[in-house]
GROMACS .gro file of C-alpha atoms in nm:
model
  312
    1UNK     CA    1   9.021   5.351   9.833
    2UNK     CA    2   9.008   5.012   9.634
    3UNK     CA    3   8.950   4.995   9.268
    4UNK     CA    4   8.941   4.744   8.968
    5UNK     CA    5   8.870   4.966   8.687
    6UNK     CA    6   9.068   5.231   8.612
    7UNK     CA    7   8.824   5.439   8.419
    8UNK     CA    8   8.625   5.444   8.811
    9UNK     CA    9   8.862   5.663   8.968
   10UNK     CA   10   8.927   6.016   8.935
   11UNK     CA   11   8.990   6.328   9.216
   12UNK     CA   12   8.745   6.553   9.163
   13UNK     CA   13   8.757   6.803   9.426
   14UNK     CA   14   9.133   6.923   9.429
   15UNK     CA   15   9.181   7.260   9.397
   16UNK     CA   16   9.475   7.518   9.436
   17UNK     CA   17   9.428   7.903   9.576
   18UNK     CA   18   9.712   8.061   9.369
   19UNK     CA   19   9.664   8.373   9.593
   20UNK     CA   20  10.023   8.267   9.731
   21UNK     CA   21  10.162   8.242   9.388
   22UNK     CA   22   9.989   8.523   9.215
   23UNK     CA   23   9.843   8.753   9.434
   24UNK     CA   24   9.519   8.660   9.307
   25UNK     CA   25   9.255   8.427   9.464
   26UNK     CA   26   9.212   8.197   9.160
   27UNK     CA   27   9.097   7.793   9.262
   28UNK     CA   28   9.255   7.636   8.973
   29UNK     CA   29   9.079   7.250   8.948
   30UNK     CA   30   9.336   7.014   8.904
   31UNK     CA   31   9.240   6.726   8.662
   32UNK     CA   32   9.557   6.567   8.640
   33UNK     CA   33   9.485   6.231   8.924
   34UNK     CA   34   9.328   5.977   8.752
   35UNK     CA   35   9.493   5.680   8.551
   36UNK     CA   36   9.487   5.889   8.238
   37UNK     CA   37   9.657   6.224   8.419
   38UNK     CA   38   9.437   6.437   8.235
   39UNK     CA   39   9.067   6.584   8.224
   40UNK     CA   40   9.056   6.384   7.869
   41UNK     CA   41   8.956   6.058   8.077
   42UNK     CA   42   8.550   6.222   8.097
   43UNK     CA   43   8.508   6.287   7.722
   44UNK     CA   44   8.656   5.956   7.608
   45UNK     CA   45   8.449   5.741   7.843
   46UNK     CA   46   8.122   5.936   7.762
   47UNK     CA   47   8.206   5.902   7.367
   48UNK     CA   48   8.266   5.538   7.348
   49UNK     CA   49   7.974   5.462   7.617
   50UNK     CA   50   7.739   5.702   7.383
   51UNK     CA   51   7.889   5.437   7.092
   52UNK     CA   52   7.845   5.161   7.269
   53UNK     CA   53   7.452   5.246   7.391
   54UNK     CA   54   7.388   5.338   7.051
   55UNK     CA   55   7.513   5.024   6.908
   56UNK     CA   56   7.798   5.174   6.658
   57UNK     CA   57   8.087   5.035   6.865
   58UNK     CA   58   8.145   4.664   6.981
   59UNK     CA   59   8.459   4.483   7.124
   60UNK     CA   60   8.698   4.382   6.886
   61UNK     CA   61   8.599   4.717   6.651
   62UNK     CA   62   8.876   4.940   6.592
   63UNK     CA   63   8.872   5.275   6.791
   64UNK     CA   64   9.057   5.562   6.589
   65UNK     CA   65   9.150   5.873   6.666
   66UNK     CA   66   9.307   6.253   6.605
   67UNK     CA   67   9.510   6.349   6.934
   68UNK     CA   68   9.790   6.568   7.022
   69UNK     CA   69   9.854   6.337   7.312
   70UNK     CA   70   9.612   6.334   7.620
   71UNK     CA   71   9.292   6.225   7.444
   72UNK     CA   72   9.504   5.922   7.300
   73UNK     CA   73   9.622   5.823   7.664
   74UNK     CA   74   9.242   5.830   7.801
   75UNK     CA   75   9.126   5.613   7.471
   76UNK     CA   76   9.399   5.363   7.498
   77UNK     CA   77   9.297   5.321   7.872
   78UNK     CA   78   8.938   5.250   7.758
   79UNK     CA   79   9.008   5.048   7.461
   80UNK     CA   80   9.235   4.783   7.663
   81UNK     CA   81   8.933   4.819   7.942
   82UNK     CA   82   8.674   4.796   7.742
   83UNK     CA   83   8.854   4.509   7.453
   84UNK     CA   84   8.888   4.745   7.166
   85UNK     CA   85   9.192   4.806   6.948
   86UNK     CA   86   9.285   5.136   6.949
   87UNK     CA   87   9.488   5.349   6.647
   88UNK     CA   88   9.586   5.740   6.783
   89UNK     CA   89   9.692   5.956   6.466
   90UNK     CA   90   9.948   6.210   6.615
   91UNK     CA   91  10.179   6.473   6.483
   92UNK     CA   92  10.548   6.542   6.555
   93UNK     CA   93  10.435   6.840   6.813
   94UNK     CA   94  10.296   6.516   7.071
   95UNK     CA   95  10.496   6.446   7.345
   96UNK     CA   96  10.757   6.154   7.336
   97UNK     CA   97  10.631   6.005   7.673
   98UNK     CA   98  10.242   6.044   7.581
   99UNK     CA   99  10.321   5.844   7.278
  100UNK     CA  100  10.496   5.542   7.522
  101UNK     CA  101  10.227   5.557   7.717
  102UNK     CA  102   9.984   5.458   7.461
  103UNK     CA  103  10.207   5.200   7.268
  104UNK     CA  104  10.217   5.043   7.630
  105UNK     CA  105   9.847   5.050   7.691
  106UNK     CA  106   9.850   4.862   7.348
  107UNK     CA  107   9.792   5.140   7.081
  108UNK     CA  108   9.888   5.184   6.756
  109UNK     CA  109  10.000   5.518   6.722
  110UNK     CA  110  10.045   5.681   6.341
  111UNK     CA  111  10.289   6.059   6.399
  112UNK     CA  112  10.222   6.269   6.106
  113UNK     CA  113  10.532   6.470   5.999
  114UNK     CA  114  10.416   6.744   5.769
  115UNK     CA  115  10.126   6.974   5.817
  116UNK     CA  116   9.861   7.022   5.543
  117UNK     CA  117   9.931   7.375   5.366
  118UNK     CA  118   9.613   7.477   5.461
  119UNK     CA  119   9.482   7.354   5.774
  120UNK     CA  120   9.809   7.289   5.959
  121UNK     CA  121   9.957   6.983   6.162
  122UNK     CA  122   9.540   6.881   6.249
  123UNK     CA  123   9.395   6.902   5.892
  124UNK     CA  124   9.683   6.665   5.811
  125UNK     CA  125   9.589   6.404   6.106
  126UNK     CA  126   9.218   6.439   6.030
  127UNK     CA  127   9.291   6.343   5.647
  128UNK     CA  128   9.523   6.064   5.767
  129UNK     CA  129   9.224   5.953   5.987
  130UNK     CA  130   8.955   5.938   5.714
  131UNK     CA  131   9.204   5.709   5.448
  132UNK     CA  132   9.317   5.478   5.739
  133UNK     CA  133   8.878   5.457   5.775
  134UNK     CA  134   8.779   5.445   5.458
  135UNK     CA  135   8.664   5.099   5.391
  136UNK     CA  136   8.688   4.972   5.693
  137UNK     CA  137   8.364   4.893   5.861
  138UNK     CA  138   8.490   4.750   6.188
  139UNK     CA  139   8.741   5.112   6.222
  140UNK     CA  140   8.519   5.365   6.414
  141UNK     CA  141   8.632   5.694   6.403
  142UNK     CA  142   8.491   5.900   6.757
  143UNK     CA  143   8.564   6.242   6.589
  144UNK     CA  144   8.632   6.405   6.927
  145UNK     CA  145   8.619   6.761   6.765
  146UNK     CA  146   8.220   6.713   6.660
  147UNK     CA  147   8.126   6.437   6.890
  148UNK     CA  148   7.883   6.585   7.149
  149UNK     CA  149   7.958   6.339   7.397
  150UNK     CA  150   8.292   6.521   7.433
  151UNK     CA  151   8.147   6.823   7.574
  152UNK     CA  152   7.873   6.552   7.757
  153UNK     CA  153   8.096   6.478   7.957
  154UNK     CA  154   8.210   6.781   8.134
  155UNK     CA  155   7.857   6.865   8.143
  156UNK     CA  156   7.747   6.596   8.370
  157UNK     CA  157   8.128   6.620   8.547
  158UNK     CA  158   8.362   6.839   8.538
  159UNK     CA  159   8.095   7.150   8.519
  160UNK     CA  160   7.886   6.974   8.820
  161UNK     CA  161   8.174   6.971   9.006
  162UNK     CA  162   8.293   7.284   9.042
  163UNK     CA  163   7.939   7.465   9.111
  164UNK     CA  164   7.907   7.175   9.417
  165UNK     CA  165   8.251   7.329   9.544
  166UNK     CA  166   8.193   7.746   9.441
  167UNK     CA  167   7.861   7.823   9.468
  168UNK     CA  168   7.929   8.157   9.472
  169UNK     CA  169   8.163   8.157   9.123
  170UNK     CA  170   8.163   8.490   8.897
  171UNK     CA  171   8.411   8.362   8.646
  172UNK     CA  172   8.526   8.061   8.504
  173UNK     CA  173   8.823   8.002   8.274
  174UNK     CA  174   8.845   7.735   8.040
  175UNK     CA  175   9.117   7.645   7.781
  176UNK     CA  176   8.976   7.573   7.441
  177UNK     CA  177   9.111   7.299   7.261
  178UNK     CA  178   8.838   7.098   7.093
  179UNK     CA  179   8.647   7.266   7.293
  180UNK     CA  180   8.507   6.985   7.447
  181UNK     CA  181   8.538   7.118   7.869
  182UNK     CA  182   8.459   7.435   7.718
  183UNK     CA  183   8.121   7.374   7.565
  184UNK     CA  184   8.022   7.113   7.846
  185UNK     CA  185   8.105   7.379   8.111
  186UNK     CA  186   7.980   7.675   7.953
  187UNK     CA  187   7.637   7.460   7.840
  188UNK     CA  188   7.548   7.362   8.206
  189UNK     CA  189   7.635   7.719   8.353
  190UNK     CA  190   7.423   7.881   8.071
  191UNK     CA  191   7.149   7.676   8.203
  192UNK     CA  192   7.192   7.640   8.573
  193UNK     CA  193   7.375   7.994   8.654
  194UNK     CA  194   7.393   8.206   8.335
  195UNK     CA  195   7.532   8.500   8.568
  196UNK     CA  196   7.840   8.325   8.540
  197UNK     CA  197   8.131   8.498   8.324
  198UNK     CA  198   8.265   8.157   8.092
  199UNK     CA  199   8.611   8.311   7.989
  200UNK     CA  200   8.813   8.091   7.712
  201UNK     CA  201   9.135   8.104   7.668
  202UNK     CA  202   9.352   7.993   7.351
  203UNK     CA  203   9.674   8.014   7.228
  204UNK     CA  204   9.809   8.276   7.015
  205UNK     CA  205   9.827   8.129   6.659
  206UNK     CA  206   9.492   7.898   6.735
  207UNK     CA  207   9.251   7.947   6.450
  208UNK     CA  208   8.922   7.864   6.735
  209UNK     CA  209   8.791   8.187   6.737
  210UNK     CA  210   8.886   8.377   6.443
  211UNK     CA  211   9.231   8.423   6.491
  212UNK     CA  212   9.480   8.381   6.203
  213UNK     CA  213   9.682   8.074   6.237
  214UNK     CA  214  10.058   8.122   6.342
  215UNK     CA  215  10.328   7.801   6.439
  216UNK     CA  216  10.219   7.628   6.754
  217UNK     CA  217  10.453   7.423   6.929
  218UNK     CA  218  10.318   7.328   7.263
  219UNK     CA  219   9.991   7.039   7.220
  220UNK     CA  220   9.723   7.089   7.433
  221UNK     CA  221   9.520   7.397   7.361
  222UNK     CA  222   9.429   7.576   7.069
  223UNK     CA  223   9.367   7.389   6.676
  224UNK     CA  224   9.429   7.490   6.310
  225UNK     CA  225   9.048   7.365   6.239
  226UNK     CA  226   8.778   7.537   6.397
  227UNK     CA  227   8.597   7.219   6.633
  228UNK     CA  228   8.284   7.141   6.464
  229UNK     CA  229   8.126   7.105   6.836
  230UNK     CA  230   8.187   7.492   6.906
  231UNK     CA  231   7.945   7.796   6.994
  232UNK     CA  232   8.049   8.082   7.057
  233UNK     CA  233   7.744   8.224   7.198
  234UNK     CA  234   7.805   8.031   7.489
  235UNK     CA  235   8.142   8.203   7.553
  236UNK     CA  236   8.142   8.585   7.718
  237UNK     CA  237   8.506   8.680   7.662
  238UNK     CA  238   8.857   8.460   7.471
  239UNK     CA  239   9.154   8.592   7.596
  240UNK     CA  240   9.472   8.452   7.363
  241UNK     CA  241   9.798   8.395   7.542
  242UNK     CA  242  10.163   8.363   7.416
  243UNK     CA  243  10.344   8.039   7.424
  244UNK     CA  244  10.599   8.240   7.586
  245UNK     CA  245  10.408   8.322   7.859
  246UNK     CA  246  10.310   7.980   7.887
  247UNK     CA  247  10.657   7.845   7.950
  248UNK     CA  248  10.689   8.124   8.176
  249UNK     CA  249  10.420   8.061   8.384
  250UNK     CA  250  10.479   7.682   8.404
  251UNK     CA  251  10.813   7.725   8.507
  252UNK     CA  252  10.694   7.996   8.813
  253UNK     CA  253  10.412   7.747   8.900
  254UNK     CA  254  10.696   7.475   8.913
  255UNK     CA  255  10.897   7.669   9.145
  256UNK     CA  256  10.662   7.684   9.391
  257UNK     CA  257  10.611   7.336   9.364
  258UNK     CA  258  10.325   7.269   9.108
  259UNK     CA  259  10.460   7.034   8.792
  260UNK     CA  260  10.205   7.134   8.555
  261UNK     CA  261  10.101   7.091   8.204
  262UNK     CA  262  10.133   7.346   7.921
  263UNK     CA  263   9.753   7.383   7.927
  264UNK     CA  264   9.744   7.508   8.262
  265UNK     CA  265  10.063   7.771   8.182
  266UNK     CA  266   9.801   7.934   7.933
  267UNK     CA  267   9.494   7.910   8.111
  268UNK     CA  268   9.643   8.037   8.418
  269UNK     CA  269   9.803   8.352   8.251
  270UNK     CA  270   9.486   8.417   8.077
  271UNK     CA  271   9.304   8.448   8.375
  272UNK     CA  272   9.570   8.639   8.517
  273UNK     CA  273   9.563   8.875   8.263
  274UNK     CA  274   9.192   8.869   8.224
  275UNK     CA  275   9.116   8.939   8.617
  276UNK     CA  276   9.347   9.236   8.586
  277UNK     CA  277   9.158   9.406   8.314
  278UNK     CA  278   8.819   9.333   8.449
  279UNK     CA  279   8.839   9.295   8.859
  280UNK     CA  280   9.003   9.607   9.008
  281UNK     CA  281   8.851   9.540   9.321
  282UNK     CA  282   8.958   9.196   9.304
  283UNK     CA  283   8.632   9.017   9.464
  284UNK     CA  284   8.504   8.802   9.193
  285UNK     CA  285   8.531   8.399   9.282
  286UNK     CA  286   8.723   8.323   9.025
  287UNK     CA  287   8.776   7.947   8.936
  288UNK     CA  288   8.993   7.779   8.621
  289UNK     CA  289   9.065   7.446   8.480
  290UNK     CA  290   9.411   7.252   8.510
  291UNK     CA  291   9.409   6.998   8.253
  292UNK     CA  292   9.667   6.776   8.328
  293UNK     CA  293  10.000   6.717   8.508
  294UNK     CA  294  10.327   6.795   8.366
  295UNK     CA  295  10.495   6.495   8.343
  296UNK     CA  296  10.456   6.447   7.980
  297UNK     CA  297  10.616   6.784   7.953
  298UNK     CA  298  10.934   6.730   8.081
  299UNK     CA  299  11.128   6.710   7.732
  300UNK     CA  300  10.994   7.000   7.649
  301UNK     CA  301  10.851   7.258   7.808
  302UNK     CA  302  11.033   7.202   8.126
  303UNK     CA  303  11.411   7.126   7.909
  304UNK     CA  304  11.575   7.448   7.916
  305UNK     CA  305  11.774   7.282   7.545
  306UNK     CA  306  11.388   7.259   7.400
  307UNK     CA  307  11.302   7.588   7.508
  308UNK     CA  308  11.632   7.794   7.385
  309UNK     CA  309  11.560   7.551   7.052
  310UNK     CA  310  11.185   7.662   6.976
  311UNK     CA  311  11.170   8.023   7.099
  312UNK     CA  312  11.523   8.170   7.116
   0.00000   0.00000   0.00000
């Protein structure tokens, strides 16, 4: 394969049977190979194409955004692509080599140290977002966590994908964070195959679906804002899994070869835990989502120093 645009490529038909691992037959879609290493690549094209066929964004504007790391990789990919500046607001929880990343792809990134007392680590990035706009015409704010063309894009992708490859699928598991791959997945099964079981999974301490909000130290999944771009009616079942059991299940995935992102940890143990509560007979087609790699986890997740450090 030859390419000269990086936001062209992206391997959408890898999948791992984790029978071997798990002793369940789960295909877990990995999202991790493009240039952006994460499933964030579809959302941010779709939302700064929707911008740009609407006429709101043009080069030399100022893309700005909220991330906790991937989403501000894929957007400083398709700013320097696409000739925009690009400004990611982070907090301390983003990971040290997501952060290079986008000062190398020529971002700006703003790491926000102290949470807001009510609405957490993201309330405080999404207030640091609307000063940095205010006043600014040429700063456009994509709003990732209302912007429909973050859920777009799985719908005409990622959600596509997998019922070209399954299908036969029962049950698919999705990890909520904005809830972007949610929504777009559970939108196009609701209207193509509504027999199929859309199971979200969040983090214990998330706010998404009710929950009450407890310290979060892994990015990725789960928010301390409810996403605007969320309905629940879409979703049959939330299962809420541990950051514990996260790091556990990255590290058994990793020793059997598979360095994957904290995303994945939870998703995968939620549909572990799910499929044991709900398939005794264990013949559902069960499929689930791997976000991204785990490269960007190494310092923590995968350092035994920031694990004893955060949890003990």
């Amino acid at each position: 394969m030859i390419v000269s645009n990086p936001l062209g490529f992206n391997v959408g038909d890898l999948y791992i049977d984790l029978l071997e691992m798990t002793g369940r037959r789960i295909m877990l879609k990995c999202e991790g190979f493009n240039f952006a290493g994460s499933i964030k690549i579809k959302a941010a094209v779709e939302m700064v194409d929707e911008g740009e066929r609407e006429g709101r964004f043009a080069p030399g504007d100022t893309l700005v955004e909220s991330s906790s790391g991937n989403m501000g990789v894929a957007l400083s990919i398709v700013a320097a692509r696409r000739g925009y500046r690009f400004i990611c607001v982070t907090d301390t929880r983003c990971n040290r080599s997501a952060r290079q990343v986008m000062e190398a792809l020529g971002a700006e990134v703003y790491v926000v140290t102290d949470p807001d007392p009510q609405n957490g680590f993201l309330g405080a990035r999404l207030a640091h977002v609307r000063r940095l706009c205010a006043d600014r015409p040429d700063y456009r704010w994509l709003n990732q966590y209302a912007n429909a063309g973050n859920w777009m894009g799985h719908y005409r992708t990622t959600a596509q994908e997998i019922a070209k490859a399954f299908p036969e699928i029962d049950v698919l598991f999705i990890g909520a964070g904005t809830t972007g791959t949610l929504m777009g997945c559970a939108r196009y099964f609701r209207e193509t195959r509504p027999s199929v079981t859309i199971v979200a999974i969040d983090s214990v301490g998330s706010v998404t679906f009710g929950e009450p909000e407890e310290r979060r130290m892994i990015p990725g999944l789960g928010t301390s804002v409810r996403p605007a771009i969320l309905d629940t009616s879409c979703v049959d079942a939330v299962v809420h899994v541990s950051e514990a059991d996260t790091i556990r299940t990255c590290h058994e995935l990793v020793r059997h070869g598979f360095l994957l992102g904290g995303s994945t940890g939870t998703v995968v143990h939620g549909a572990l835990d799910w499929l044991t509560a709900n398939d005794a007979s264990e013949k559902l087609t069960a499929v689930a989502i791997s976000p991204d790699l785990g490269h960007h986890y190494l310092d923590t997740i995968y350092d035994e120093k920031w694990v004893s450090e955060a949890f003990g």
